[in-house]
Short mmCIF file of C-alpha atoms and ligand atoms in Angstrom, two decimals:
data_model
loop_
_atom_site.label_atom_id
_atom_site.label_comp_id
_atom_site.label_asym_id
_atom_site.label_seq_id
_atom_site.Cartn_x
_atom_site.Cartn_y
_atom_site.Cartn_z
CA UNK H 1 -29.18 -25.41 -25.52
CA UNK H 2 -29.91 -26.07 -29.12
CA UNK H 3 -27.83 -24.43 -31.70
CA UNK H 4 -30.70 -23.13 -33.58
CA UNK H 5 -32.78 -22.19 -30.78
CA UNK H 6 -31.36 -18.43 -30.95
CA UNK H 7 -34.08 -16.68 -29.27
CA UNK H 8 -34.53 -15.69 -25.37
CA UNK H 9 -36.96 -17.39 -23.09
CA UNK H 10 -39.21 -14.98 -23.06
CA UNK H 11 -40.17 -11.43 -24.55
CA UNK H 12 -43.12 -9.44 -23.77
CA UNK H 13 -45.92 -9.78 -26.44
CA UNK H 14 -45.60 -7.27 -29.20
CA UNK H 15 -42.23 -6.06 -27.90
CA UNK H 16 -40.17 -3.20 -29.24
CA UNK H 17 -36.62 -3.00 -30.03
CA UNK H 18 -36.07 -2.18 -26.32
CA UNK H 19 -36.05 -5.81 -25.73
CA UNK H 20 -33.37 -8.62 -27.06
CA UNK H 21 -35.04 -10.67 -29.37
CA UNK H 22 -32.50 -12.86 -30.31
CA UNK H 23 -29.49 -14.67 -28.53
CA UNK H 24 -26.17 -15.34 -30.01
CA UNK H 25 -25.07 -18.76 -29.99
CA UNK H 26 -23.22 -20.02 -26.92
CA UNK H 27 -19.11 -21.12 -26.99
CA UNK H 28 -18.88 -24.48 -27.75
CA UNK H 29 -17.13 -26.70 -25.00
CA UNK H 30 -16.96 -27.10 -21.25
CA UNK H 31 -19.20 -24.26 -19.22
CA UNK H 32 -15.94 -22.69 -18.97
CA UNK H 33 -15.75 -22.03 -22.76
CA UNK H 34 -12.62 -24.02 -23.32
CA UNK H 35 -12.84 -25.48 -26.67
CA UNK H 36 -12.65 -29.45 -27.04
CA UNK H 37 -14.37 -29.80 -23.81
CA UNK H 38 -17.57 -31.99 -24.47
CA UNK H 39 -20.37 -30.00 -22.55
CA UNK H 40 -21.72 -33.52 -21.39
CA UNK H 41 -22.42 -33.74 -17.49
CA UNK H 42 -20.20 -35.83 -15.48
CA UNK H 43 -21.90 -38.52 -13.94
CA UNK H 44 -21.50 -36.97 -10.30
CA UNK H 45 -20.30 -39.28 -7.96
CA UNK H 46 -22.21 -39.92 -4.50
CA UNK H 47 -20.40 -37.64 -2.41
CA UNK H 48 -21.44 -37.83 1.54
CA UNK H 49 -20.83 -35.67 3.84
CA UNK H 50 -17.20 -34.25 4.41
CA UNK H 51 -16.56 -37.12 7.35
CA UNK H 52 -15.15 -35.35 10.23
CA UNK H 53 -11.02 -35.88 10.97
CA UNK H 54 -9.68 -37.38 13.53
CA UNK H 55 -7.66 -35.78 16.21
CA UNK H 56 -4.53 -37.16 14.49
CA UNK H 57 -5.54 -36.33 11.13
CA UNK H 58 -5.55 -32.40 11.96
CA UNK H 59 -2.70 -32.35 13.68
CA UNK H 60 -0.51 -34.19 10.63
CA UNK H 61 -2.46 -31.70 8.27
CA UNK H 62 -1.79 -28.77 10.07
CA UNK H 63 2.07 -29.72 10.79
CA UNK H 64 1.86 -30.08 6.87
CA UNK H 65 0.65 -26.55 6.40
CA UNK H 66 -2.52 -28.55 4.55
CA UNK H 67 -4.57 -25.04 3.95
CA UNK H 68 -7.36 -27.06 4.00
CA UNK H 69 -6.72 -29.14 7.35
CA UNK H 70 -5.74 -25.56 8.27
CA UNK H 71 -9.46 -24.21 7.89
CA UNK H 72 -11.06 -27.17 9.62
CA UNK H 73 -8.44 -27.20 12.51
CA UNK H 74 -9.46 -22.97 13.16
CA UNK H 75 -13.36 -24.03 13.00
CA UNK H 76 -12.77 -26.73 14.80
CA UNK H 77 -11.37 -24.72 17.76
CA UNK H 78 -13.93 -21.95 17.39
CA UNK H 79 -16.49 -24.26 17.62
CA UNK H 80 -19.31 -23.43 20.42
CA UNK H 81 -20.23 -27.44 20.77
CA UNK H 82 -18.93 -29.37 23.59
CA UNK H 83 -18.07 -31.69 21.50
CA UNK H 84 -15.90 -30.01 19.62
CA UNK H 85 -14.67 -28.42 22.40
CA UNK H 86 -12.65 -31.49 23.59
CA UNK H 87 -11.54 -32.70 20.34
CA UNK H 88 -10.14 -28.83 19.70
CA UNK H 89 -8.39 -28.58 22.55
CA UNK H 90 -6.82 -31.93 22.22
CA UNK H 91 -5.30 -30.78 19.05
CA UNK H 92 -4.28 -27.85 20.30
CA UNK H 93 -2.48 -29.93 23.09
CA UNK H 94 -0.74 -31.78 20.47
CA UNK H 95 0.50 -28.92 18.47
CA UNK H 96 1.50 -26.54 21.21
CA UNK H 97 4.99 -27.79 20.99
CA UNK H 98 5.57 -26.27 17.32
CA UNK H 99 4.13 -22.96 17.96
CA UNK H 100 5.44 -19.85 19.02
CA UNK H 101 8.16 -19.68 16.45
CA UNK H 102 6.39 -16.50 14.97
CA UNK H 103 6.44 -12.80 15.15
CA UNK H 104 2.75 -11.71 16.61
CA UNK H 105 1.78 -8.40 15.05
CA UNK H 106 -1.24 -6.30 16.45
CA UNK H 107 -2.32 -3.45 14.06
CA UNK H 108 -5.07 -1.13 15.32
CA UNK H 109 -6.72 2.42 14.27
CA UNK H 110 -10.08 3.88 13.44
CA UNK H 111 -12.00 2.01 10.88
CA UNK H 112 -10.64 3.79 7.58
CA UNK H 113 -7.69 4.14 8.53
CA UNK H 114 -6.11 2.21 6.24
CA UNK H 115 -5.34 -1.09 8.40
CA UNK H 116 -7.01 -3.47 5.80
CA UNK H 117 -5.03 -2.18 3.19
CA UNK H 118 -2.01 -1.89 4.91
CA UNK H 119 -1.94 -5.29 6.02
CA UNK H 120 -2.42 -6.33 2.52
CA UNK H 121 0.73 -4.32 1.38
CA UNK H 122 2.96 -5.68 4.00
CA UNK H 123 1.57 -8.88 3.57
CA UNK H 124 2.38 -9.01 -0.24
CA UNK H 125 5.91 -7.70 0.82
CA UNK H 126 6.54 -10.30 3.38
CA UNK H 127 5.74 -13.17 1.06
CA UNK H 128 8.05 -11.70 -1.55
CA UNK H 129 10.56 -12.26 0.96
CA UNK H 130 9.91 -15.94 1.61
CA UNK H 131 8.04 -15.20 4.47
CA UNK H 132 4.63 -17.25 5.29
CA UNK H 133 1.57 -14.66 6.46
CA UNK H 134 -0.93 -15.31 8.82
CA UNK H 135 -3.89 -12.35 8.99
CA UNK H 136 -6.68 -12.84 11.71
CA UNK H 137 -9.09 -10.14 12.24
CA UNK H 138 -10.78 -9.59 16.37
CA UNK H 139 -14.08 -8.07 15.95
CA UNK H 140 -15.59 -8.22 19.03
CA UNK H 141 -18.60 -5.88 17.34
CA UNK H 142 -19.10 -8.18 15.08
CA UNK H 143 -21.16 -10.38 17.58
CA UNK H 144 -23.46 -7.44 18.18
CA UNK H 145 -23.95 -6.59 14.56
CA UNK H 146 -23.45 -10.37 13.33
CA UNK H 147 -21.40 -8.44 10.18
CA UNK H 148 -18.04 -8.19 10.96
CA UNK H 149 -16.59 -4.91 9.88
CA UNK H 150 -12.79 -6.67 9.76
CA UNK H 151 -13.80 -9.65 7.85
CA UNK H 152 -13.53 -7.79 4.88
CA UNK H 153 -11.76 -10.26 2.67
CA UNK H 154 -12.35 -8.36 -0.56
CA UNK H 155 -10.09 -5.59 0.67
CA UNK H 156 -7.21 -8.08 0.58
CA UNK H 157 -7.95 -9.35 -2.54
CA UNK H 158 -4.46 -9.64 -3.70
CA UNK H 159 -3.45 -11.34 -0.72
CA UNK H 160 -6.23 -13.74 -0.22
CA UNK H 161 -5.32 -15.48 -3.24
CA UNK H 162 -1.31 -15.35 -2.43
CA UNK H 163 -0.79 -19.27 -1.59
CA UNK H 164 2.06 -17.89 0.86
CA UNK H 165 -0.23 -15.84 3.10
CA UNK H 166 -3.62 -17.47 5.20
CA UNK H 167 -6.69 -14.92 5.94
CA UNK H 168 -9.25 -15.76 8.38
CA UNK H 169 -11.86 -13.53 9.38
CA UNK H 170 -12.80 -12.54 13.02
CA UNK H 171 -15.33 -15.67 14.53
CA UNK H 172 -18.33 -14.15 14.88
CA UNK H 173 -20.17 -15.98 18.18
CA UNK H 174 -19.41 -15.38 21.64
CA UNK H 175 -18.68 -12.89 24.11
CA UNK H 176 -15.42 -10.88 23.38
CA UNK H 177 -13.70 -13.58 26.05
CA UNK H 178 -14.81 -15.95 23.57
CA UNK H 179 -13.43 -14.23 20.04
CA UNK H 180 -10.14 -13.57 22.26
CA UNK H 181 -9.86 -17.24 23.14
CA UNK H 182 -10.54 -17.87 20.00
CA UNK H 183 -8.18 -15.77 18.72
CA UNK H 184 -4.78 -17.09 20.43
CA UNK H 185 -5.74 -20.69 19.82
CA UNK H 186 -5.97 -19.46 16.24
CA UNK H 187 -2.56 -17.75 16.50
CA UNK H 188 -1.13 -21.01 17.69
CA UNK H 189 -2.50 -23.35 15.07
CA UNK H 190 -1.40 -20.90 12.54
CA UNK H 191 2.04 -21.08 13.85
CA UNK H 192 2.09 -24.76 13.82
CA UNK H 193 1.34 -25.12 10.20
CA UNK H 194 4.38 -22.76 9.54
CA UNK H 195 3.46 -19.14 9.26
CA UNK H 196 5.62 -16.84 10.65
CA UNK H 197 4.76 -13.49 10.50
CA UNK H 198 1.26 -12.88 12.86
CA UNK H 199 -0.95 -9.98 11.29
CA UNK H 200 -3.75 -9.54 13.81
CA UNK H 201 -6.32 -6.77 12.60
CA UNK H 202 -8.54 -5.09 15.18
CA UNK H 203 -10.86 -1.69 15.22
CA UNK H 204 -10.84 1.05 18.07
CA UNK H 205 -13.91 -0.18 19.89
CA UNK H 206 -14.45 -1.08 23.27
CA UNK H 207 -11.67 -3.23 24.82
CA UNK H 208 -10.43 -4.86 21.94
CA UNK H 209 -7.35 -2.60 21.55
CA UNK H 210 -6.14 -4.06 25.18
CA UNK H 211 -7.35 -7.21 24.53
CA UNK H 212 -5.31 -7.83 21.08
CA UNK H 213 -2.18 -5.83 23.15
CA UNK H 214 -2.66 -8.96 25.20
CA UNK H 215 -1.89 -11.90 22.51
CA UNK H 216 0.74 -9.94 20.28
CA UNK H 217 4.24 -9.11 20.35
CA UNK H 218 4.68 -5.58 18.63
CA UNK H 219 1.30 -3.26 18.85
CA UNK H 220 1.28 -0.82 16.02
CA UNK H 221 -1.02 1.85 15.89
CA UNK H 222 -2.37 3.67 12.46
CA UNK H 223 -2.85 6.84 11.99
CA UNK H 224 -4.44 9.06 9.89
CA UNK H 225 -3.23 13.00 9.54
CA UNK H 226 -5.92 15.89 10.35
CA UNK H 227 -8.40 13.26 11.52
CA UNK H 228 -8.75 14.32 15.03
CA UNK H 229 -6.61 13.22 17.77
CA UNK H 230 -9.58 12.42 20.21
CA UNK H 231 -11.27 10.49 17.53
CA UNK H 232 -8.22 8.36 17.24
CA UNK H 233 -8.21 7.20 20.51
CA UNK H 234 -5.38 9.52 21.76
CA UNK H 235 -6.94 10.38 25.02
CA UNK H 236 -8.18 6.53 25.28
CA UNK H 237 -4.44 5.60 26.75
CA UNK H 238 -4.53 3.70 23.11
CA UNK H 239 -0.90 5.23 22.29
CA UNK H 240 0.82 4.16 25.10
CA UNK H 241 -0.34 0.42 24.23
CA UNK H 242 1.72 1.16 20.75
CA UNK H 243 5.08 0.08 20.04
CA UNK H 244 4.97 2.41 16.32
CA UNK H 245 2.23 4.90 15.27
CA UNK H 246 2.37 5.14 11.51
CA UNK H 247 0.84 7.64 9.78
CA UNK H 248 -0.66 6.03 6.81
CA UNK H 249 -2.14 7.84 3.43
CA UNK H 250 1.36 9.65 3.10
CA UNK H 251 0.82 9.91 -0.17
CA UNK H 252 -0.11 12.54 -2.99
CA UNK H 253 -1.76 15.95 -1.11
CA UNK H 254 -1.39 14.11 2.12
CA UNK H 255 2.04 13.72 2.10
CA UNK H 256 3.23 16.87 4.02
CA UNK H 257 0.68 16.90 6.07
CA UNK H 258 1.35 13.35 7.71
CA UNK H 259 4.93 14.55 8.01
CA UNK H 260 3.70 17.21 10.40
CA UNK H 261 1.41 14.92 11.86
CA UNK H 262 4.57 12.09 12.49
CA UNK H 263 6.32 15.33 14.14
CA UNK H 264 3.77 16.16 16.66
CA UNK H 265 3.05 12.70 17.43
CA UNK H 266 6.96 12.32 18.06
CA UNK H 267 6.77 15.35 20.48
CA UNK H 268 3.37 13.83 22.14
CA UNK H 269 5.55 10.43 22.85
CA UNK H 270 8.19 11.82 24.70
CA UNK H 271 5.85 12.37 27.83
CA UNK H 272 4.32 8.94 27.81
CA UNK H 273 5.42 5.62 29.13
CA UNK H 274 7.00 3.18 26.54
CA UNK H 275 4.47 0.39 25.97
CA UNK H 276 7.49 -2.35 25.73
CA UNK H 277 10.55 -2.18 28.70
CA UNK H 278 13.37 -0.65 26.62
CA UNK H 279 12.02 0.33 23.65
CA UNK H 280 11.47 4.10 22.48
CA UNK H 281 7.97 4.14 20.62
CA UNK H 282 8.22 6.26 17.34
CA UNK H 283 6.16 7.92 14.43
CA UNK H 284 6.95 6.81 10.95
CA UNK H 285 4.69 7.52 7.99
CA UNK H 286 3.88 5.21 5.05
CA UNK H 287 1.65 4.68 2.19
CA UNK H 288 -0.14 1.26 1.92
CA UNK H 289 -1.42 2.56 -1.37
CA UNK H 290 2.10 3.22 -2.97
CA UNK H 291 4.23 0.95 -0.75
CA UNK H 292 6.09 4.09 0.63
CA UNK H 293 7.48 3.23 4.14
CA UNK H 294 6.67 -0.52 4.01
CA UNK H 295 9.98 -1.87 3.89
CA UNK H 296 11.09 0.72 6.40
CA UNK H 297 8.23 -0.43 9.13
CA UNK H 298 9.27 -3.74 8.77
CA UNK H 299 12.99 -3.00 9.51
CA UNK H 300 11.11 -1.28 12.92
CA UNK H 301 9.37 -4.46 13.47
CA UNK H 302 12.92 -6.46 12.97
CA UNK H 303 14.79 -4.38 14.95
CA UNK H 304 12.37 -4.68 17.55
CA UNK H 305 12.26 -8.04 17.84
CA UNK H 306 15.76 -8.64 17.77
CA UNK H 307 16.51 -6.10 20.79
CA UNK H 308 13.33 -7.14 22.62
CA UNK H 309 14.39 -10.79 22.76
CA UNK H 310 18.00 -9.85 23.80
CA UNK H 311 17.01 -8.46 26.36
CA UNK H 312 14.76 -11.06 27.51
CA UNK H 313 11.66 -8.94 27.29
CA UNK H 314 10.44 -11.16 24.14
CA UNK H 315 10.00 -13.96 26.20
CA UNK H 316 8.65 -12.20 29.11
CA UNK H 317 5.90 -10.60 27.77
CA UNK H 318 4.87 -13.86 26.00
CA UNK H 319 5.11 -15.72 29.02
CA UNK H 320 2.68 -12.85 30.90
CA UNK H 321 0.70 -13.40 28.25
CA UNK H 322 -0.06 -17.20 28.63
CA UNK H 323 -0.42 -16.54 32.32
CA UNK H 324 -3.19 -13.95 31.42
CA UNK H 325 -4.60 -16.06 28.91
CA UNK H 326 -4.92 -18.98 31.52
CA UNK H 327 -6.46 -16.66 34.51
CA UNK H 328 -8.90 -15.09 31.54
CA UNK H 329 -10.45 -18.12 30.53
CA UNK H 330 -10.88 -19.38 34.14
CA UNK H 331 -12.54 -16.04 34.79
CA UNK H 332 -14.91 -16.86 31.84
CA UNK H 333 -15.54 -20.73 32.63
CA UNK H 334 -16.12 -19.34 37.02
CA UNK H 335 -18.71 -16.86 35.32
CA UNK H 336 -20.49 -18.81 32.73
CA UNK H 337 -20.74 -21.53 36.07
CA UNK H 338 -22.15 -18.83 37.84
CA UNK H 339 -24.75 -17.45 35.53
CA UNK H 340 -25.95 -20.53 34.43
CA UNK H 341 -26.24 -22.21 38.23
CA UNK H 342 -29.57 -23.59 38.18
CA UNK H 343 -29.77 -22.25 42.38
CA UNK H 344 -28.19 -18.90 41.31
CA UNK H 345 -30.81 -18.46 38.63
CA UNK H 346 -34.09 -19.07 40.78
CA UNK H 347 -33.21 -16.42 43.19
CA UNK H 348 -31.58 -13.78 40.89
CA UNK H 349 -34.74 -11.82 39.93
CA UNK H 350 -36.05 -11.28 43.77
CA UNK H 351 -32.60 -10.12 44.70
CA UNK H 352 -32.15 -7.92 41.56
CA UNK H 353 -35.31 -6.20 42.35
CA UNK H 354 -34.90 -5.44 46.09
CA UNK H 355 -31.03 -3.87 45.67
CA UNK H 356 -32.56 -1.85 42.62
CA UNK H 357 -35.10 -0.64 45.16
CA UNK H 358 -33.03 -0.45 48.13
CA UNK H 359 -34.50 -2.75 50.47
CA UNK H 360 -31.33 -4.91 50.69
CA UNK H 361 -27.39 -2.97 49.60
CA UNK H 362 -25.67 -4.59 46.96
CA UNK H 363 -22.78 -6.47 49.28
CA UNK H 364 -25.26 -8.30 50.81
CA UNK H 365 -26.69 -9.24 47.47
CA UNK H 366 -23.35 -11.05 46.55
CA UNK H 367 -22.74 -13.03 49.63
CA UNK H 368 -26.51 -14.50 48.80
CA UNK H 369 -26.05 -15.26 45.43
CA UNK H 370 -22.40 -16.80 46.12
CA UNK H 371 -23.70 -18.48 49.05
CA UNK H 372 -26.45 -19.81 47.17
CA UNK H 373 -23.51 -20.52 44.13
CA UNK H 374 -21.36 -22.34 46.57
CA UNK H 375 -24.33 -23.80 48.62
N1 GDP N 1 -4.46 7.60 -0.40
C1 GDP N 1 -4.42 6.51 0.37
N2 GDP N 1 -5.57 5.86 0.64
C2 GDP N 1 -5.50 4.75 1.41
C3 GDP N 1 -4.29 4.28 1.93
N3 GDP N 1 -4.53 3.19 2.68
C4 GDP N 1 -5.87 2.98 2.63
N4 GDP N 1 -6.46 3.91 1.85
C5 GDP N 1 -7.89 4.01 1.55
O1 GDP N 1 -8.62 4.25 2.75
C6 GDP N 1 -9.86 3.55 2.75
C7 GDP N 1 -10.02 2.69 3.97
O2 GDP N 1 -9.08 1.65 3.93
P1 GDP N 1 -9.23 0.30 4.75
O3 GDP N 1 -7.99 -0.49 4.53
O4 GDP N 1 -10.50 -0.38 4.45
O5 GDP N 1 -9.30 0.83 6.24
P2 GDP N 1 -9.62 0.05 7.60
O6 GDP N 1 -11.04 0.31 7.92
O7 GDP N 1 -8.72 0.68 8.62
O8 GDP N 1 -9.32 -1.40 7.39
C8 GDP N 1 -9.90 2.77 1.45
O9 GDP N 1 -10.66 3.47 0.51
C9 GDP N 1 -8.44 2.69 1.04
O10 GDP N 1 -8.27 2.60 -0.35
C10 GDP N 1 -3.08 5.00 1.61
O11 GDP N 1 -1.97 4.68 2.02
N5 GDP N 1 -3.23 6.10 0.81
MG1 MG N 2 -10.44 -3.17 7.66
#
């Protein structure tokens, strides 16, 4: 822009003083206003395409904790295309042997609960202490709504832009098989590029709670006091999946009252099943706002881990857990094969309409269609 040329693009004819009808000069330098930076454009270069890594080249970038290697190696994985398919799960193959050297944290609770916020706070307090932070969000409602209501990177603002700590949002295709394969083969790349605390954020809708249960370590469950215990999934079983409830927002007004609320939930846990072999499931409280109980859910989380893997359940439960994982995602490639059978397809509609209208009863519906599938 010219120095002298101090006036805006445009202003109505006959304006007022409503409108600006001058401009003060500009900065001089860059675009970023730092003097002695000529404002001339860089010749850009030709840039092409970002050329697609090879197999080896994520693996070494990942094993290097490369953030950016990172990224591509979790959208390479999450990738829908056949293509990338293979190449993913080759890479996966290769790093499998450094993962698993991680503590895999579930964190669940009605959406404003806090979880997003508390994650952050722990997060900043785990990197403080050397620690490296993975966060990875399951939405499976956020392939319905195509918004994911986890994803919410802004809430985590401090965190995001820690180098020591890695946010990824929930992936946002598939069928809630799909974001929970997704999701462990994300766990394990994050693991091989050196991050060793697991923060896995999920909401209190449909089977997600049992389905992030099934790829973590320690469950924790937050609460909020006076909000209901139906609404917060009490009655839903959702407590005995828990190995901690904290009562978050114990802070200001709210203080005594999530005291009362840790009490009762206390009581309520002394009739139910603990979700991990010999280990009592508490209350605590804290305050992700103020930082209040942090340190002191943490020590839970430690002292869990060390007992659990004395005793051997650790390893257990992980191993149950790859053995699910394996049976889940044949149970997803035998019924993807099975609804998109060409055979199975040409016949469904006829059958579907005589069981809805009784002519033929359902069991004799499936041995058609699977004798048509395995035909
Ligand atoms: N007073 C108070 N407010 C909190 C605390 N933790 C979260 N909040 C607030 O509760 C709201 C929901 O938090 P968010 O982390 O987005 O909940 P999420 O939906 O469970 O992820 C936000 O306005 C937070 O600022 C807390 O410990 N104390
Ligand atoms: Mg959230």
């Amino acid at each position: 822009m010219s120095r002298k040329h101090h006036k805006p693009d445009w202003v109505p004819e006959n304006a007022g003083k409503e409108f600006t009808t001058s401009v003060m000069s500009g900065v001089e330098g860059g675009h970023d206003g730092i003097p002695g930076q000529a404002s001339v454009a860089v010749p850009r270069k030709h840039t092409p395409r970002r050329r697609r890594l090879t197999v080896d080249e994520y693996v070494a970038g990942v094993l290097a904790g490369d953030r950016n290697v990172l990224g591509q190696a979790i959208t390479l994985v999450e990738s829908n295309s056949q293509a990338h398919f293979d190449m993913g799960q080759e890479v996966l193959r290769q790093l499998i042997p450094h993962t698993g050297n991680s503590i895999r944290i579930g964190i669940t609770g009605v959406p404003g609960a806090g979880k997003s916020t508390f994650i952050e706070a722990l997060g900043l307090h785990l990197c403080e202490q050397g620690h490296k932070v993975a966060v990875l969000a399951v939405d499976p409602s956020s392939t319905v709504t195509r918004g994911s209501i986890l994803g919410d990177k802004t809430r985590m603002e401090l965190l995001s832009r820690d180098l020591r700590a890695f946010i990824r949002p929930s992936p946002s295709s598939g069928t809630l098989g799909g974001v929970t394969r997704k999701s462990r083969e994300t766990i394990l790349v994050c693991e091989a590029a050196g991050f060793d605390v697991i923060l896995v954020e999920t909401v209190g809708v449909g089977q997600s709670e049992t389905t992030v249960r099934s790829m973590v370590d320690f469950f924790l469950l937050l609460m909020i006091a006076g909000a209901g215990d139906e609404l917060q999934g009490i009655k839903k079983g959702i407590m005995e999946l828990a190995d901690a409830l904290l009562v978050n927002k114990a802070d200001g007004d709210n203080k005594i009252r999530a005291n009362s609320a840790r009490a009762d939930y206390n009581r309520a846990l002394h009739y139910l099943a603990p979700a991990t072999e010999g280990w009592r499931t508490k209350a605590y409280t804290c305050s992700s706002l103020n930082g209040e109980g942090i340190d002191a859910i943490w020590k839970v989380i430690s002292d869990f881990r060390q007992q659990i893997t004395a005793s051997g359940a650790f390893e257990k439960r992980r191993q149950r857990q790859t053995l699910d994982w394996v049976y889940s995602m044949v149970e997803e490639h035998l019924r993807a094969s099975f609804f998109n059978h060409a055979g199975v397809g040409s016949i469904r509609a006829d059958i579907e309409e005589a069981v809805v209208n009784g002519r033929i009863p359902p069991t004799v519906a499936v041995q058609m269609l699977i004798k048509k599938y395995e035909g």
